[in-house]
Short mmCIF file of C-alpha atoms in Angstrom, two decimals:
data_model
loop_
_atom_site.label_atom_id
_atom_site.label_comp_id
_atom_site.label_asym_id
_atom_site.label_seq_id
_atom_site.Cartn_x
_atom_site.Cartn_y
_atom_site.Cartn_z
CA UNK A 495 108.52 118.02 185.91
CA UNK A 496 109.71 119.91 189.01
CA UNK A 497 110.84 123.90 188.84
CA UNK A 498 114.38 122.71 189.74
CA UNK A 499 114.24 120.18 186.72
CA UNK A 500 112.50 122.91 184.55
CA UNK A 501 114.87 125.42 185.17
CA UNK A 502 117.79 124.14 182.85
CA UNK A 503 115.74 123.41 180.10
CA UNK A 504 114.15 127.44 180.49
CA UNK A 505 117.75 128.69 180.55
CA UNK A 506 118.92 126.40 176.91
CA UNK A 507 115.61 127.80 175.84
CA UNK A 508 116.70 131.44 176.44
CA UNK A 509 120.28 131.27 175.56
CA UNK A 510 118.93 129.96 171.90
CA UNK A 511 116.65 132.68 171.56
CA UNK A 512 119.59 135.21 172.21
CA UNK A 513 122.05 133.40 170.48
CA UNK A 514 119.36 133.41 166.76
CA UNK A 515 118.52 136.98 167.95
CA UNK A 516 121.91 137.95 167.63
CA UNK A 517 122.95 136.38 164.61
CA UNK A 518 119.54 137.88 162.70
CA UNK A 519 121.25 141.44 164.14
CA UNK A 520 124.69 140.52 163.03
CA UNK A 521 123.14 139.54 159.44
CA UNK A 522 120.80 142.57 159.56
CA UNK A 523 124.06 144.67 160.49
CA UNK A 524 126.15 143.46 157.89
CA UNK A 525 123.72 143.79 154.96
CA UNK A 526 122.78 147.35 156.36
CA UNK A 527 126.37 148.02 156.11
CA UNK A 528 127.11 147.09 153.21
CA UNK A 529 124.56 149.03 151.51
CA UNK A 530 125.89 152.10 153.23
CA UNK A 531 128.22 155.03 150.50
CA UNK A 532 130.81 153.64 152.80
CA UNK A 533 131.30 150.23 151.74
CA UNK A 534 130.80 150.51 147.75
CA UNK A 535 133.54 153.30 147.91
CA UNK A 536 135.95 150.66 149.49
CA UNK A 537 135.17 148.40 146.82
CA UNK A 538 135.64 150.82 144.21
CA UNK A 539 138.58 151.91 145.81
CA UNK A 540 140.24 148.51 146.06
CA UNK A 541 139.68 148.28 141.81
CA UNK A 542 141.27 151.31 141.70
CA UNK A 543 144.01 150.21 143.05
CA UNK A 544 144.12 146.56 141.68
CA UNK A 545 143.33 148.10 137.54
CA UNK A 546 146.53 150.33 138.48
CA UNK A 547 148.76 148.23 139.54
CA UNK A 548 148.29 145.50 137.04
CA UNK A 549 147.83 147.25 133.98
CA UNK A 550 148.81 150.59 134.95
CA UNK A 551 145.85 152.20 133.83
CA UNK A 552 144.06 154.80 136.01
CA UNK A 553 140.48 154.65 137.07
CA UNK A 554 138.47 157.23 138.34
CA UNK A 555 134.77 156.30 139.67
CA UNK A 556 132.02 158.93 141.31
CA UNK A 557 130.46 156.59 143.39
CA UNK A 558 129.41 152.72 144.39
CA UNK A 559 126.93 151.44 146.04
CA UNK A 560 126.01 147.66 146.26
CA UNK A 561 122.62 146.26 146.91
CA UNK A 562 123.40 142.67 148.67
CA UNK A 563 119.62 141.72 148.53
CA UNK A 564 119.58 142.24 144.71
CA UNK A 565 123.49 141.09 144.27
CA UNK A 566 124.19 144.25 142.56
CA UNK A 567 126.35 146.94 142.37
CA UNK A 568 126.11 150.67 140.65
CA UNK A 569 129.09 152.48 139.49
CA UNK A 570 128.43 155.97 138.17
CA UNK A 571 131.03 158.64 136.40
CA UNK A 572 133.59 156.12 135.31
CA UNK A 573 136.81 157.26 133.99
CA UNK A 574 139.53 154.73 132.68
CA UNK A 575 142.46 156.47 131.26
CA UNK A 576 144.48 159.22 131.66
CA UNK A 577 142.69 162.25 133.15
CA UNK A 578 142.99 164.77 130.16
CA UNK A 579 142.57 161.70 127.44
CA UNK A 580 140.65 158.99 129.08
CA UNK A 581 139.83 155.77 127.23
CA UNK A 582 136.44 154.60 128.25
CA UNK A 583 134.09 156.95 130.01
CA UNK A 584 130.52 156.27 131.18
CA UNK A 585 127.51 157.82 133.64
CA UNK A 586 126.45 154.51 134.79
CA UNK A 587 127.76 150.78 135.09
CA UNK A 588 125.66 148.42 136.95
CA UNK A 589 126.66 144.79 137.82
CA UNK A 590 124.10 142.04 138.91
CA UNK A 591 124.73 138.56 139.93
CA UNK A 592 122.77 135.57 139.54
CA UNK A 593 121.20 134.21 142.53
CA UNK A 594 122.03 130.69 141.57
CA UNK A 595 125.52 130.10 141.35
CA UNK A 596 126.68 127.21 140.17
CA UNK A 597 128.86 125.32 140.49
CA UNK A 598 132.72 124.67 138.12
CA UNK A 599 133.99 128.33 139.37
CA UNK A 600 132.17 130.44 136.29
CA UNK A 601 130.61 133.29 137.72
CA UNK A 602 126.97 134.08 136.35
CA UNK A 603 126.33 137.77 136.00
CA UNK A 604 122.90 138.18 135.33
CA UNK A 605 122.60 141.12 134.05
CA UNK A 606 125.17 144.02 132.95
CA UNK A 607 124.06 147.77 131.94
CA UNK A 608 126.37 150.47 130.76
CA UNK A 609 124.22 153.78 130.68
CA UNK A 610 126.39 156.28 127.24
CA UNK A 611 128.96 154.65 127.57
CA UNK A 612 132.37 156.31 125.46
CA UNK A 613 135.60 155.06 123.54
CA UNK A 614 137.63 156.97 122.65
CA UNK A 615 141.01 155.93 121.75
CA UNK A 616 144.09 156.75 119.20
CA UNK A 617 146.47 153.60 118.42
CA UNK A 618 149.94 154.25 118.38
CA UNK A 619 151.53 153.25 115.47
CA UNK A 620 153.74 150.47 115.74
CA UNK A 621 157.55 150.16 115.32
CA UNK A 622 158.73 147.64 112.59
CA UNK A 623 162.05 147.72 114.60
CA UNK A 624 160.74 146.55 117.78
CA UNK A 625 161.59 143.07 118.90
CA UNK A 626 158.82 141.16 119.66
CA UNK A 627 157.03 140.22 122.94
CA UNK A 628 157.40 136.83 124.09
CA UNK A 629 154.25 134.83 123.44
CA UNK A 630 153.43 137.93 120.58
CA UNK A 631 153.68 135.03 118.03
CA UNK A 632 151.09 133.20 119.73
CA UNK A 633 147.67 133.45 118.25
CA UNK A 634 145.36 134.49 120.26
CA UNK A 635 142.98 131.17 121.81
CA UNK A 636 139.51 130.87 120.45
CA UNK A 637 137.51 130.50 122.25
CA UNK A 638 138.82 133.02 124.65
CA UNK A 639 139.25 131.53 128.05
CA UNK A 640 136.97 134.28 130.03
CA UNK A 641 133.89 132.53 128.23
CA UNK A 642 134.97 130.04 130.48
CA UNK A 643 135.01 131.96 133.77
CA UNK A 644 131.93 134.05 133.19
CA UNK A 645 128.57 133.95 132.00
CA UNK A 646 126.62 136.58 130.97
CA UNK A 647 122.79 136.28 130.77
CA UNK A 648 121.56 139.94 129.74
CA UNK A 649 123.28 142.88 128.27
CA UNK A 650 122.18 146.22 127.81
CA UNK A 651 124.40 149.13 126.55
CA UNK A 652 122.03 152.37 125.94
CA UNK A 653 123.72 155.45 124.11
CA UNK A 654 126.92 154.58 123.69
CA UNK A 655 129.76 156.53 121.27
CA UNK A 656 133.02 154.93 119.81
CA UNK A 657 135.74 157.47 118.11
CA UNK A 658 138.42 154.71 116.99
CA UNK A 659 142.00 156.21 115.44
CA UNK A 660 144.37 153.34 113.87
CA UNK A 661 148.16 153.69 113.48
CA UNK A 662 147.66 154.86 109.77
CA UNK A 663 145.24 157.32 110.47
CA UNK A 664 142.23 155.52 109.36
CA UNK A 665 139.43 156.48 111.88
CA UNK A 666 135.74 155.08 112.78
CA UNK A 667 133.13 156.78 114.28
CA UNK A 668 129.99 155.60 116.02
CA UNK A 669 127.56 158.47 116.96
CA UNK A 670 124.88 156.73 118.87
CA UNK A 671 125.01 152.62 119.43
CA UNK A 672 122.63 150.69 121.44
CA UNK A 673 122.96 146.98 122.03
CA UNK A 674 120.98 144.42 123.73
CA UNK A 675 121.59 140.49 124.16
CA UNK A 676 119.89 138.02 126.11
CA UNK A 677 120.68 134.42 126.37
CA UNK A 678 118.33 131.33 125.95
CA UNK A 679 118.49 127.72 125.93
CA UNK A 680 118.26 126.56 122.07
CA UNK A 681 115.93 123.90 121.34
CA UNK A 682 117.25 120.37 121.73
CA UNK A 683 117.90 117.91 118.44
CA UNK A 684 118.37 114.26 117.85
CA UNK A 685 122.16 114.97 117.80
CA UNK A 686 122.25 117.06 120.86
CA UNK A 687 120.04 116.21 123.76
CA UNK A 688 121.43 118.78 125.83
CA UNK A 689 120.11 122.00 124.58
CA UNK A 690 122.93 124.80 124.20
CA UNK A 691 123.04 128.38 125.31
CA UNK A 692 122.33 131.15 123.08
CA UNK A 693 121.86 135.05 122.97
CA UNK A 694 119.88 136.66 121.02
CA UNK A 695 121.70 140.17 119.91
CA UNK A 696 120.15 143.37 118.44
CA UNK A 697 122.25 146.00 117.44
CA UNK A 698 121.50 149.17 116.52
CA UNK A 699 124.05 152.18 115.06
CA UNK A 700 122.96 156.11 113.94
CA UNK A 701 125.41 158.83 112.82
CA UNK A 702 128.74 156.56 112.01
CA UNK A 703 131.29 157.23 109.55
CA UNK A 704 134.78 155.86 108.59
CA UNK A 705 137.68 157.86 107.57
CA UNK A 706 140.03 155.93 105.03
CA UNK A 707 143.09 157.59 103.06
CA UNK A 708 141.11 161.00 102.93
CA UNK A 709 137.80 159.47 101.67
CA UNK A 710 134.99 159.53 103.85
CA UNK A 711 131.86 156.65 104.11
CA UNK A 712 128.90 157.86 106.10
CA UNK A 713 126.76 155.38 107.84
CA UNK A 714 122.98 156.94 108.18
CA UNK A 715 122.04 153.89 110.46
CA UNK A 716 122.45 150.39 110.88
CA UNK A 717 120.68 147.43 112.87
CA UNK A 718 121.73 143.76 113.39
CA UNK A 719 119.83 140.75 114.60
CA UNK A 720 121.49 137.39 115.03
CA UNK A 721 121.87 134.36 117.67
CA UNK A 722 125.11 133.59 118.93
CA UNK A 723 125.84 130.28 120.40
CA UNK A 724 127.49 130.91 123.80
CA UNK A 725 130.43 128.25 122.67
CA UNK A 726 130.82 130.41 119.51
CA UNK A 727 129.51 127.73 117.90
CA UNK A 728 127.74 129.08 115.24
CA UNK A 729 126.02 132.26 114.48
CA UNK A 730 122.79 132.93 113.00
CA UNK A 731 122.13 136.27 111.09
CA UNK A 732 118.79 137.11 111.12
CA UNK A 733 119.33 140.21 109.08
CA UNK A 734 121.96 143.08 108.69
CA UNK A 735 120.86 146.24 107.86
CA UNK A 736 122.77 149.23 106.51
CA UNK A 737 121.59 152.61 105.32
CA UNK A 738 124.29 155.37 104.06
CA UNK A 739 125.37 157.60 101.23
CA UNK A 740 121.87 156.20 99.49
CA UNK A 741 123.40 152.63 99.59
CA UNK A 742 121.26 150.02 101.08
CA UNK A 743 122.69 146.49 102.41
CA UNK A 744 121.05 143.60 103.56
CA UNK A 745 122.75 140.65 104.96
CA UNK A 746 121.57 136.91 106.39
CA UNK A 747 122.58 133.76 106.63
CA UNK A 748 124.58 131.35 108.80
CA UNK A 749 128.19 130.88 110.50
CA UNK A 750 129.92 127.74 111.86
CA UNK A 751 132.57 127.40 113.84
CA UNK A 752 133.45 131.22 114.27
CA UNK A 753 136.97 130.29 115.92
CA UNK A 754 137.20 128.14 112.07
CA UNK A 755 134.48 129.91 109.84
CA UNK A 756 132.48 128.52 107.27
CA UNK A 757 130.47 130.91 106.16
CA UNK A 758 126.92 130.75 104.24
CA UNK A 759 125.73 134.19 103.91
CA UNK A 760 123.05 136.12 101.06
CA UNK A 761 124.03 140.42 100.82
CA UNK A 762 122.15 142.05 98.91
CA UNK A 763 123.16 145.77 97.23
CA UNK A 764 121.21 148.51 96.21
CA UNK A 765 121.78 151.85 95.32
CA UNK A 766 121.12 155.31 92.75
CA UNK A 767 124.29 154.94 90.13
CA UNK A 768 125.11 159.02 91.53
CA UNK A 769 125.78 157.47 95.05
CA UNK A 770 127.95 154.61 93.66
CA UNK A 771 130.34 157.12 91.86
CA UNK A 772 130.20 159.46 94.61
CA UNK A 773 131.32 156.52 96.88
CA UNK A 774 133.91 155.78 94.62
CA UNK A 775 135.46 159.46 94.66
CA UNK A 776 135.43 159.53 98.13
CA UNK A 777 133.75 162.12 98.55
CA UNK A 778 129.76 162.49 100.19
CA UNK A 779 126.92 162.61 98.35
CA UNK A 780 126.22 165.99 98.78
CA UNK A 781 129.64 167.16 97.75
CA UNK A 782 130.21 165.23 94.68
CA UNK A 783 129.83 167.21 91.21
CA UNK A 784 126.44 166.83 89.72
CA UNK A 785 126.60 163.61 87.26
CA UNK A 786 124.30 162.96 84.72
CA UNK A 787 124.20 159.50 85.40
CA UNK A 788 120.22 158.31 86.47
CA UNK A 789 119.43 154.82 87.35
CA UNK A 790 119.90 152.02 90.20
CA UNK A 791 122.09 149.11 90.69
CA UNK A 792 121.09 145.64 92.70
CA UNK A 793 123.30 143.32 93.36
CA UNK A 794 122.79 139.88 94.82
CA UNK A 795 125.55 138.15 96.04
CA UNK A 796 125.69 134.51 97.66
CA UNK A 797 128.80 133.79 100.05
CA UNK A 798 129.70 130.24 100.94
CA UNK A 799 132.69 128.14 102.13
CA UNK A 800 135.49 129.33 104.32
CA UNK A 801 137.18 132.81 105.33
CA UNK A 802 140.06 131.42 103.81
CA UNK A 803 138.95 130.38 100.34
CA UNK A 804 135.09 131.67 99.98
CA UNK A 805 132.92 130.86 96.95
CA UNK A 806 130.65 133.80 95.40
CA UNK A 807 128.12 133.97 93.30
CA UNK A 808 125.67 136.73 92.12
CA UNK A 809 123.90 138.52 90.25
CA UNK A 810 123.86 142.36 89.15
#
């Protein structure tokens, strides 16, 4: 081929060279930028203003940043409420997506972290007067629809605190929770070939207490292990366990349907007869009257058949 026939084909050559040059730079760019203070405090700023105006709820957030290679973004020093009594408060909320997204429009977060996370809120008590909302007489669906929009694969929530206050006055208190939950594929049966989603949750809660009509119940700790179908199909409990006051209970056993449950469930109670009155006075172990009462009560109970009309057995 000739230099005048060779020339065109040289010049093609060159102008795709710049042209995949410049798009690597404009990609390069764009992720750069995006990982830049700048950008995750737009973001943040545009929930701001979207939480505000459609539930009237201010947030206040320290800083973003989002990390487009990983899919994830980092909120820290989160505020939601009111500035002197805010609602939910935590040092650190990261957010990362899947990197397979598929398809049906449900977003797959792979994996959501809440670093002491806080609740703290005080129900208003609610006026028998007050006409009702429209749609108020609804139940609420079950399942609820955002299982249908997202999916969450793992959970952590490190440290958190919940101070709950109902309309009568009736308050719970969770010192120190940490929960984790990661989701599997359950094996397959004869009856389902495809195999369903799962998570496996662990639960664990220190320093808790409930305040009911002036009487006190202190929770020493707690832990719970159980498998949750995604569908809230069914629930295994793998055990329940729950320290406080000198009671002990243990829980396990299965749940159907939980929209519709049918439950089939073993407790099992034990505890010094001196913590079993002092529960019953209301008052804590160590500031209940001496009793002369010595001894310890089991109880075994077996729970089966619906919420609605549950059979028990036992034994004491």
């Amino acid at each position: 081929m000739s230099p005048a026939a060779e020339a065109p084909y040289k010049m093609k050559r060159r102008l795709a060279i710049a042209f995949l040059v410049s798009v690597v730079t404009l990609i390069g760019g764009t992720l750069a930028l995006l990982r830049t203070s700048w950008a995750g405090q737009k973001i943040c700023a545009f929930a701001q203003s979207k939480i505000a105006s459609d539930f009237g709820i201010p947030l206040s957030v320290g800083s973003c940043r989002i990390d487009p290679f990983r899919l994830e973004l980092t909120t820290t020093d989160i505020r939601l409420g009111p500035p002197g009594k805010p609602l939910f408060m935590a040092d650190l909320v990261r957010v990362r997506l899947a990197p397979v997204q598929a398809f049906g429009g449900k977003i797959h977060i792979d994996e959501l972290e809440a670093k002491q996370p806080r609740v703290a809120m005080v129900l208003p008590p609610t006026d028998p007067h007050a006409p009702a909302k429209p749609g108020s007489e609804k139940p609420a669906a079950c399942p609820p629809p955002i299982l249908e929009q997202i999916e969450l694969h793992k959970l952590r929530i490190d440290s958190a605190s919940v101070d709950v206050t109902m309309p009568g006055g009736e308050r719970v208190h969770i010192g120190r929770l940490h929960v984790r939950s990661d989701q599997h594929a359950a094996r397959r049966t004869f009856r389902s070939l495809a195999a369903k989603l799962h998570n496996k949750i662990v639960v664990e809660v220190a320093d808790a207490f409930a305040e009911v009509r002036e009487r006190r119940f202190n929770l020493k700790e707690g832990e719970i292990e159980a498998d949750l179908a995604a569908d809230l199909s069914s629930l295994e409990i793998g055990h329940v366990q729950l320290d406080g006051e000198g009671i002990q209970l243990r829980l396990s056993g299965q749940v159907a349907d939980i929209c519709k449950p049918r439950v089939d469930v073993k407790i099992a109670v034990q505890a010094p007869v001196p913590a079993l009155l002092a529960l019953a006075s209301g008052k804590a172990k160590d500031g209940a009257k001496p009793t002369k009462a010595k001894g310890d009560v089991s109880l075994d109970l077996h729970v089966t058949g619906t919420a609605a009309t549950p059979k028990v057995s036992g034994e004491l």
